[in-house]
Amino acid sequence: MKKTLVPAIPLFFTVLFMLSLGRIAAQTWITGALPPRWPEDVQYSSGVQRGSLQLAGTMLCNTPAPTMEANMKFTNSRVVGQVFHIPPGDGDQILEKIFITSTSNFPRNTSIKLNARLVDLGEKPNLEQYEPGENLLKSNPEFQIDPRVNVSGIQMITGFNFEGEDRVRLKKGHTYSFELVLDPGSSPTASFTWLRALDVGVELPNSPVFCVPSTATSTINDPRMVIKNRQAFIGIKTTPAP
């Protein structure tokens, strides 16, 4: 995994909303235009944000069929997972925060509810598919993107701040998948899109996105299948494990 350190940037508007005890804090930065850097230093990243992003990405949506408009290709899914790797030479790490780039769509002013999962794919991950596996985030954390504090369709950075038992020990040499799971009770037309780069597949061909396509029978327990030549922006902030 490519290692990158980037400076913090000023933010135009910051919203922090907490859910119940034991769950993660969802931090959403609304900037009017997606910034070229993560808002904090990250130790591991799936790509360097440069230039403009495609609005196309991997969409969390309850609509069964994928949609395609010209060159804007969307893969609708109820589960999306992006992999990242902890290099053996870095030693074990403690997870602190994860940042992703995204857009949202809110029909009828409804919020979008998501669950966060973290799966250990081991030292030799299967880059074609993997089983759902144990969620290392023991509190099974939930969060929501709320239209009252987010502008529909705007490109933004969504951050996840992990506390307590969700500060997982990431093992050196292991590959992990950070997953977002759409609440099946969400509106079929609500969507949360995890953005990707224009030059996807060039820098990190072994860091793909996995998903469970939205069909009439798909569930969170279905095996995750790789989306060919696609990755999503993700930044992982850690501290060395004691």
PDB file of C-alpha atoms in Angstrom:
ATOM      1  CA  MET A   1       0.000   0.000   0.000  1.00  0.00           C
ATOM      2  CA  LYS A   2       1.339   3.382  -0.921  1.00  0.00           C
ATOM      3  CA  LYS A   3       2.234   5.494   2.090  1.00  0.00           C
ATOM      4  CA  THR A   4       1.403   9.167   2.024  1.00  0.00           C
ATOM      5  CA  LEU A   5       1.526  11.968   4.532  1.00  0.00           C
ATOM      6  CA  VAL A   6      -0.460  15.100   3.833  1.00  0.00           C
ATOM      7  CA  PRO A   7      -0.958  18.325   5.791  1.00  0.00           C
ATOM      8  CA  ALA A   8      -4.230  19.366   7.363  1.00  0.00           C
ATOM      9  CA  ILE A   9      -6.418  21.820   5.440  1.00  0.00           C
ATOM     10  CA  PRO A  10      -8.897  24.507   6.477  1.00  0.00           C
ATOM     11  CA  LEU A  11     -12.548  23.470   6.258  1.00  0.00           C
ATOM     12  CA  PHE A  12     -15.429  25.762   5.336  1.00  0.00           C
ATOM     13  CA  PHE A  13     -18.020  23.998   7.457  1.00  0.00           C
ATOM     14  CA  THR A  14     -17.752  21.101   9.897  1.00  0.00           C
ATOM     15  CA  VAL A  15     -20.504  19.013  11.382  1.00  0.00           C
ATOM     16  CA  LEU A  16     -19.958  16.437  14.111  1.00  0.00           C
ATOM     17  CA  PHE A  17     -22.902  14.392  15.251  1.00  0.00           C
ATOM     18  CA  MET A  18     -22.788  11.586  17.814  1.00  0.00           C
ATOM     19  CA  LEU A  19     -25.131   8.644  17.934  1.00  0.00           C
ATOM     20  CA  SER A  20     -25.612   6.368  20.936  1.00  0.00           C
ATOM     21  CA  LEU A  21     -22.806   5.278  23.265  1.00  0.00           C
ATOM     22  CA  GLY A  22     -20.462   2.698  21.789  1.00  0.00           C
ATOM     23  CA  ARG A  23     -21.064   3.888  18.235  1.00  0.00           C
ATOM     24  CA  ILE A  24     -18.775   5.871  16.005  1.00  0.00           C
ATOM     25  CA  ALA A  25     -18.894   9.593  15.441  1.00  0.00           C
ATOM     26  CA  ALA A  26     -19.611  10.444  11.822  1.00  0.00           C
ATOM     27  CA  GLN A  27     -17.790  13.597  10.814  1.00  0.00           C
ATOM     28  CA  THR A  28     -18.792  15.207   7.550  1.00  0.00           C
ATOM     29  CA  TRP A  29     -16.858  18.068   6.020  1.00  0.00           C
ATOM     30  CA  ILE A  30     -18.839  20.128   3.525  1.00  0.00           C
ATOM     31  CA  THR A  31     -16.531  22.175   1.358  1.00  0.00           C
ATOM     32  CA  GLY A  32     -18.375  23.229  -1.794  1.00  0.00           C
ATOM     33  CA  ALA A  33     -15.646  21.527  -3.804  1.00  0.00           C
ATOM     34  CA  LEU A  34     -13.757  18.403  -2.814  1.00  0.00           C
ATOM     35  CA  PRO A  35     -10.367  19.407  -1.334  1.00  0.00           C
ATOM     36  CA  PRO A  36      -7.169  17.973  -2.874  1.00  0.00           C
ATOM     37  CA  ARG A  37      -5.971  16.551   0.472  1.00  0.00           C
ATOM     38  CA  TRP A  38      -7.373  14.632   3.400  1.00  0.00           C
ATOM     39  CA  PRO A  39      -8.350  16.909   6.330  1.00  0.00           C
ATOM     40  CA  GLU A  40      -5.741  15.242   8.564  1.00  0.00           C
ATOM     41  CA  ASP A  41      -2.506  13.326   8.123  1.00  0.00           C
ATOM     42  CA  VAL A  42      -3.126   9.711   7.167  1.00  0.00           C
ATOM     43  CA  GLN A  43      -0.629   6.842   7.323  1.00  0.00           C
ATOM     44  CA  TYR A  44      -2.167   4.670   4.577  1.00  0.00           C
ATOM     45  CA  SER A  45      -4.124   5.685   1.512  1.00  0.00           C
ATOM     46  CA  SER A  46      -5.626   3.955  -1.507  1.00  0.00           C
ATOM     47  CA  GLY A  47      -4.666   6.815  -3.785  1.00  0.00           C
ATOM     48  CA  VAL A  48      -3.506  10.409  -4.046  1.00  0.00           C
ATOM     49  CA  GLN A  49      -6.278  12.907  -4.673  1.00  0.00           C
ATOM     50  CA  ARG A  50      -5.197  15.026  -7.601  1.00  0.00           C
ATOM     51  CA  GLY A  51      -7.082  16.762 -10.347  1.00  0.00           C
ATOM     52  CA  SER A  52     -10.836  16.349 -10.602  1.00  0.00           C
ATOM     53  CA  LEU A  53     -12.756  13.259  -9.539  1.00  0.00           C
ATOM     54  CA  GLN A  54     -15.256  11.316 -11.536  1.00  0.00           C
ATOM     55  CA  LEU A  55     -18.741  11.657 -10.160  1.00  0.00           C
ATOM     56  CA  ALA A  56     -19.046   8.004 -11.097  1.00  0.00           C
ATOM     57  CA  GLY A  57     -18.301   5.686  -8.236  1.00  0.00           C
ATOM     58  CA  THR A  58     -19.682   2.791  -6.286  1.00  0.00           C
ATOM     59  CA  MET A  59     -23.201   3.594  -5.174  1.00  0.00           C
ATOM     60  CA  LEU A  60     -24.883   2.242  -2.068  1.00  0.00           C
ATOM     61  CA  CYS A  61     -28.503   1.983  -3.143  1.00  0.00           C
ATOM     62  CA  ASN A  62     -31.498  -0.322  -2.671  1.00  0.00           C
ATOM     63  CA  THR A  63     -32.404  -0.119  -6.360  1.00  0.00           C
ATOM     64  CA  PRO A  64     -31.902  -3.663  -7.771  1.00  0.00           C
ATOM     65  CA  ALA A  65     -30.559  -2.815 -11.244  1.00  0.00           C
ATOM     66  CA  PRO A  66     -27.340  -0.868 -11.903  1.00  0.00           C
ATOM     67  CA  THR A  67     -27.669   2.354 -13.880  1.00  0.00           C
ATOM     68  CA  MET A  68     -25.450   3.589 -16.699  1.00  0.00           C
ATOM     69  CA  GLU A  69     -25.530   7.067 -18.186  1.00  0.00           C
ATOM     70  CA  ALA A  70     -23.045   7.779 -20.995  1.00  0.00           C
ATOM     71  CA  ASN A  71     -19.603   7.515 -19.371  1.00  0.00           C
ATOM     72  CA  MET A  72     -21.010   7.783 -15.855  1.00  0.00           C
ATOM     73  CA  LYS A  73     -20.996   4.163 -14.784  1.00  0.00           C
ATOM     74  CA  PHE A  74     -22.527   3.294 -11.431  1.00  0.00           C
ATOM     75  CA  THR A  75     -22.563  -0.036  -9.676  1.00  0.00           C
ATOM     76  CA  ASN A  76     -25.496  -0.180  -7.286  1.00  0.00           C
ATOM     77  CA  SER A  77     -24.798  -2.205  -4.171  1.00  0.00           C
ATOM     78  CA  ARG A  78     -25.984  -2.683  -0.615  1.00  0.00           C
ATOM     79  CA  VAL A  79     -22.434  -3.437   0.549  1.00  0.00           C
ATOM     80  CA  VAL A  80     -19.225  -1.728  -0.557  1.00  0.00           C
ATOM     81  CA  GLY A  81     -15.745  -2.613   0.725  1.00  0.00           C
ATOM     82  CA  GLN A  82     -12.400  -0.997  -0.140  1.00  0.00           C
ATOM     83  CA  VAL A  83      -9.216  -2.852   0.777  1.00  0.00           C
ATOM     84  CA  PHE A  84      -6.040  -1.431   2.296  1.00  0.00           C
ATOM     85  CA  HIS A  85      -2.782  -3.018   3.471  1.00  0.00           C
ATOM     86  CA  ILE A  86      -0.515  -2.635   6.515  1.00  0.00           C
ATOM     87  CA  PRO A  87       3.104  -3.110   5.317  1.00  0.00           C
ATOM     88  CA  PRO A  88       5.058  -5.746   7.302  1.00  0.00           C
ATOM     89  CA  GLY A  89       7.834  -3.266   8.078  1.00  0.00           C
ATOM     90  CA  ASP A  90       5.477  -0.855   9.832  1.00  0.00           C
ATOM     91  CA  GLY A  91       4.522  -3.197  12.656  1.00  0.00           C
ATOM     92  CA  ASP A  92       1.027  -3.523  14.125  1.00  0.00           C
ATOM     93  CA  GLN A  93      -1.108  -0.375  14.100  1.00  0.00           C
ATOM     94  CA  ILE A  94      -4.080   0.897  16.113  1.00  0.00           C
ATOM     95  CA  LEU A  95      -6.932   2.214  13.972  1.00  0.00           C
ATOM     96  CA  GLU A  96      -7.945   5.792  14.765  1.00  0.00           C
ATOM     97  CA  LYS A  97      -9.828   7.289  11.812  1.00  0.00           C
ATOM     98  CA  ILE A  98     -10.915   6.507   8.267  1.00  0.00           C
ATOM     99  CA  PHE A  99     -11.725   9.126   5.622  1.00  0.00           C
ATOM    100  CA  ILE A 100     -13.544   8.587   2.336  1.00  0.00           C
ATOM    101  CA  THR A 101     -14.761  10.799  -0.528  1.00  0.00           C
ATOM    102  CA  SER A 102     -18.470  10.708  -1.283  1.00  0.00           C
ATOM    103  CA  THR A 103     -21.693  12.263  -2.513  1.00  0.00           C
ATOM    104  CA  SER A 104     -25.259  11.768  -1.244  1.00  0.00           C
ATOM    105  CA  ASN A 105     -28.791  11.950  -2.570  1.00  0.00           C
ATOM    106  CA  PHE A 106     -31.748  12.443  -0.227  1.00  0.00           C
ATOM    107  CA  PRO A 107     -35.277  11.828  -1.548  1.00  0.00           C
ATOM    108  CA  ARG A 108     -38.096  13.434   0.422  1.00  0.00           C
ATOM    109  CA  ASN A 109     -35.645  14.744   3.041  1.00  0.00           C
ATOM    110  CA  THR A 110     -34.905  11.263   4.400  1.00  0.00           C
ATOM    111  CA  SER A 111     -31.572  10.518   6.066  1.00  0.00           C
ATOM    112  CA  ILE A 112     -29.265   7.737   4.846  1.00  0.00           C
ATOM    113  CA  LYS A 113     -28.407   5.120   7.465  1.00  0.00           C
ATOM    114  CA  LEU A 114     -25.254   3.008   7.139  1.00  0.00           C
ATOM    115  CA  ASN A 115     -23.347   0.389   9.131  1.00  0.00           C
ATOM    116  CA  ALA A 116     -19.552   0.268   9.184  1.00  0.00           C
ATOM    117  CA  ARG A 117     -17.641  -3.032   9.092  1.00  0.00           C
ATOM    118  CA  LEU A 118     -13.953  -3.975   9.074  1.00  0.00           C
ATOM    119  CA  VAL A 119     -12.876  -7.406   7.819  1.00  0.00           C
ATOM    120  CA  ASP A 120      -9.414  -8.990   8.129  1.00  0.00           C
ATOM    121  CA  LEU A 121      -8.503 -10.617   4.787  1.00  0.00           C
ATOM    122  CA  GLY A 122      -5.204 -11.992   6.109  1.00  0.00           C
ATOM    123  CA  GLU A 123      -1.727 -11.982   4.588  1.00  0.00           C
ATOM    124  CA  LYS A 124      -2.768 -13.515   1.253  1.00  0.00           C
ATOM    125  CA  PRO A 125      -6.138 -12.003   0.387  1.00  0.00           C
ATOM    126  CA  ASN A 126      -8.372 -13.311  -2.371  1.00  0.00           C
ATOM    127  CA  LEU A 127      -8.649 -10.347  -4.728  1.00  0.00           C
ATOM    128  CA  GLU A 128     -11.565 -11.868  -6.635  1.00  0.00           C
ATOM    129  CA  GLN A 129     -13.995 -12.294  -3.726  1.00  0.00           C
ATOM    130  CA  TYR A 130     -14.152 -12.835   0.025  1.00  0.00           C
ATOM    131  CA  GLU A 131     -16.683 -14.005   2.571  1.00  0.00           C
ATOM    132  CA  PRO A 132     -18.384 -11.446   4.851  1.00  0.00           C
ATOM    133  CA  GLY A 133     -16.313 -12.590   7.821  1.00  0.00           C
ATOM    134  CA  GLU A 134     -16.262 -11.282  11.377  1.00  0.00           C
ATOM    135  CA  ASN A 135     -16.812  -7.572  11.883  1.00  0.00           C
ATOM    136  CA  LEU A 136     -13.786  -6.355  13.833  1.00  0.00           C
ATOM    137  CA  LEU A 137     -15.769  -3.273  14.871  1.00  0.00           C
ATOM    138  CA  LYS A 138     -17.351  -4.940  17.881  1.00  0.00           C
ATOM    139  CA  SER A 139     -20.046  -2.333  18.507  1.00  0.00           C
ATOM    140  CA  ASN A 140     -21.460  -2.878  14.988  1.00  0.00           C
ATOM    141  CA  PRO A 141     -21.375   0.903  14.571  1.00  0.00           C
ATOM    142  CA  GLU A 142     -24.088   2.820  12.774  1.00  0.00           C
ATOM    143  CA  PHE A 143     -24.215   6.367  11.458  1.00  0.00           C
ATOM    144  CA  GLN A 144     -26.408   8.473   9.247  1.00  0.00           C
ATOM    145  CA  ILE A 145     -25.930  11.167   6.658  1.00  0.00           C
ATOM    146  CA  ASP A 146     -28.548  13.806   7.351  1.00  0.00           C
ATOM    147  CA  PRO A 147     -29.951  16.164   4.697  1.00  0.00           C
ATOM    148  CA  ARG A 148     -30.348  18.869   7.342  1.00  0.00           C
ATOM    149  CA  VAL A 149     -26.570  19.248   7.537  1.00  0.00           C
ATOM    150  CA  ASN A 150     -25.467  17.947   4.123  1.00  0.00           C
ATOM    151  CA  VAL A 151     -26.208  19.379   0.721  1.00  0.00           C
ATOM    152  CA  SER A 152     -27.541  16.677  -1.609  1.00  0.00           C
ATOM    153  CA  GLY A 153     -25.142  15.753  -4.382  1.00  0.00           C
ATOM    154  CA  ILE A 154     -22.167  17.739  -3.101  1.00  0.00           C
ATOM    155  CA  GLN A 155     -18.732  16.113  -3.128  1.00  0.00           C
ATOM    156  CA  MET A 156     -17.494  15.772   0.433  1.00  0.00           C
ATOM    157  CA  ILE A 157     -15.161  13.958   2.783  1.00  0.00           C
ATOM    158  CA  THR A 158     -16.817  11.724   5.368  1.00  0.00           C
ATOM    159  CA  GLY A 159     -14.676  10.752   8.353  1.00  0.00           C
ATOM    160  CA  PHE A 160     -15.095   7.948  10.867  1.00  0.00           C
ATOM    161  CA  ASN A 161     -13.611   8.413  14.340  1.00  0.00           C
ATOM    162  CA  PHE A 162     -13.133   5.123  16.192  1.00  0.00           C
ATOM    163  CA  GLU A 163     -13.295   4.892  19.970  1.00  0.00           C
ATOM    164  CA  GLY A 164     -13.118   2.200  22.654  1.00  0.00           C
ATOM    165  CA  GLU A 165     -13.328  -1.380  21.419  1.00  0.00           C
ATOM    166  CA  ASP A 166     -13.574  -0.160  17.819  1.00  0.00           C
ATOM    167  CA  ARG A 167      -9.954   1.004  17.938  1.00  0.00           C
ATOM    168  CA  VAL A 168      -8.923  -2.217  16.264  1.00  0.00           C
ATOM    169  CA  ARG A 169      -5.359  -3.569  16.272  1.00  0.00           C
ATOM    170  CA  LEU A 170      -4.337  -3.829  12.594  1.00  0.00           C
ATOM    171  CA  LYS A 171      -1.772  -6.597  12.106  1.00  0.00           C
ATOM    172  CA  LYS A 172       1.382  -5.990  10.096  1.00  0.00           C
ATOM    173  CA  GLY A 173       1.343  -7.638   6.685  1.00  0.00           C
ATOM    174  CA  HIS A 174      -2.444  -8.043   6.709  1.00  0.00           C
ATOM    175  CA  THR A 175      -4.957  -6.680   4.212  1.00  0.00           C
ATOM    176  CA  TYR A 176      -8.268  -5.313   5.462  1.00  0.00           C
ATOM    177  CA  SER A 177     -11.544  -4.291   3.857  1.00  0.00           C
ATOM    178  CA  PHE A 178     -13.471  -1.326   5.232  1.00  0.00           C
ATOM    179  CA  GLU A 179     -17.143  -1.856   4.405  1.00  0.00           C
ATOM    180  CA  LEU A 180     -20.217   0.329   4.334  1.00  0.00           C
ATOM    181  CA  VAL A 181     -23.600  -1.418   4.445  1.00  0.00           C
ATOM    182  CA  LEU A 182     -26.801   0.393   3.506  1.00  0.00           C
ATOM    183  CA  ASP A 183     -29.708  -0.019   5.902  1.00  0.00           C
ATOM    184  CA  PRO A 184     -32.299  -2.064   3.933  1.00  0.00           C
ATOM    185  CA  GLY A 185     -35.000   0.192   5.357  1.00  0.00           C
ATOM    186  CA  SER A 186     -33.595   3.196   3.510  1.00  0.00           C
ATOM    187  CA  SER A 187     -35.534   4.683   0.617  1.00  0.00           C
ATOM    188  CA  PRO A 188     -34.888   2.863  -2.697  1.00  0.00           C
ATOM    189  CA  THR A 189     -33.953   6.189  -4.258  1.00  0.00           C
ATOM    190  CA  ALA A 190     -31.610   7.300  -1.471  1.00  0.00           C
ATOM    191  CA  SER A 191     -27.981   6.831  -2.392  1.00  0.00           C
ATOM    192  CA  PHE A 192     -24.495   7.288  -0.979  1.00  0.00           C
ATOM    193  CA  THR A 193     -21.718   7.161  -3.594  1.00  0.00           C
ATOM    194  CA  TRP A 194     -18.113   6.370  -2.686  1.00  0.00           C
ATOM    195  CA  LEU A 195     -16.087   8.367  -5.223  1.00  0.00           C
ATOM    196  CA  ARG A 196     -13.126   7.122  -7.252  1.00  0.00           C
ATOM    197  CA  ALA A 197     -10.262   8.579  -9.285  1.00  0.00           C
ATOM    198  CA  LEU A 198      -9.949   9.370 -12.972  1.00  0.00           C
ATOM    199  CA  ASP A 199      -6.858   7.174 -13.245  1.00  0.00           C
ATOM    200  CA  VAL A 200      -8.331   4.245 -11.361  1.00  0.00           C
ATOM    201  CA  GLY A 201      -6.357   1.015 -11.564  1.00  0.00           C
ATOM    202  CA  VAL A 202      -3.065   2.688 -12.444  1.00  0.00           C
ATOM    203  CA  GLU A 203      -1.373   3.315  -9.096  1.00  0.00           C
ATOM    204  CA  LEU A 204      -2.778   0.480  -7.024  1.00  0.00           C
ATOM    205  CA  PRO A 205      -4.130  -2.359  -9.174  1.00  0.00           C
ATOM    206  CA  ASN A 206      -4.204  -4.640  -6.116  1.00  0.00           C
ATOM    207  CA  SER A 207      -6.499  -2.395  -4.083  1.00  0.00           C
ATOM    208  CA  PRO A 208      -9.933  -3.083  -5.581  1.00  0.00           C
ATOM    209  CA  VAL A 209     -13.449  -2.303  -4.448  1.00  0.00           C
ATOM    210  CA  PHE A 210     -15.709  -5.222  -3.520  1.00  0.00           C
ATOM    211  CA  CYS A 211     -19.492  -5.186  -3.424  1.00  0.00           C
ATOM    212  CA  VAL A 212     -22.684  -7.205  -3.128  1.00  0.00           C
ATOM    213  CA  PRO A 213     -24.760  -6.074  -6.137  1.00  0.00           C
ATOM    214  CA  SER A 214     -28.295  -4.979  -5.319  1.00  0.00           C
ATOM    215  CA  THR A 215     -30.697  -7.682  -6.492  1.00  0.00           C
ATOM    216  CA  ALA A 216     -34.039  -8.879  -5.237  1.00  0.00           C
ATOM    217  CA  THR A 217     -32.309 -11.567  -3.148  1.00  0.00           C
ATOM    218  CA  SER A 218     -28.923 -10.048  -2.217  1.00  0.00           C
ATOM    219  CA  THR A 219     -28.055  -9.831   1.486  1.00  0.00           C
ATOM    220  CA  ILE A 220     -25.181  -8.704   3.657  1.00  0.00           C
ATOM    221  CA  ASN A 221     -24.183 -12.370   4.019  1.00  0.00           C
ATOM    222  CA  ASP A 222     -23.454 -12.854   0.289  1.00  0.00           C
ATOM    223  CA  PRO A 223     -19.796 -13.167  -0.737  1.00  0.00           C
ATOM    224  CA  ARG A 224     -18.208  -9.884  -1.785  1.00  0.00           C
ATOM    225  CA  MET A 225     -17.269  -9.740  -5.470  1.00  0.00           C
ATOM    226  CA  VAL A 226     -14.545  -7.525  -6.898  1.00  0.00           C
ATOM    227  CA  ILE A 227     -15.434  -4.636  -9.195  1.00  0.00           C
ATOM    228  CA  LYS A 228     -12.795  -4.856 -11.909  1.00  0.00           C
ATOM    229  CA  ASN A 229     -10.416  -1.909 -12.352  1.00  0.00           C
ATOM    230  CA  ARG A 230     -12.047   0.167  -9.680  1.00  0.00           C
ATOM    231  CA  GLN A 231     -10.899   1.573  -6.375  1.00  0.00           C
ATOM    232  CA  ALA A 232     -12.375   4.197  -4.078  1.00  0.00           C
ATOM    233  CA  PHE A 233     -10.514   6.890  -2.178  1.00  0.00           C
ATOM    234  CA  ILE A 234      -9.851   5.942   1.432  1.00  0.00           C
ATOM    235  CA  GLY A 235      -7.389   7.303   3.968  1.00  0.00           C
ATOM    236  CA  ILE A 236      -6.515   5.427   7.171  1.00  0.00           C
ATOM    237  CA  LYS A 237      -5.098   7.204  10.219  1.00  0.00           C
ATOM    238  CA  THR A 238      -3.350   4.972  12.762  1.00  0.00           C
ATOM    239  CA  THR A 239      -0.878   5.040  15.637  1.00  0.00           C
ATOM    240  CA  PRO A 240       1.799   2.357  16.225  1.00  0.00           C
ATOM    241  CA  ALA A 241       0.561  -0.431  18.480  1.00  0.00           C
ATOM    242  CA  PRO A 242       2.284  -0.755  21.883  1.00  0.00           C
TER     243      PRO A 242
END
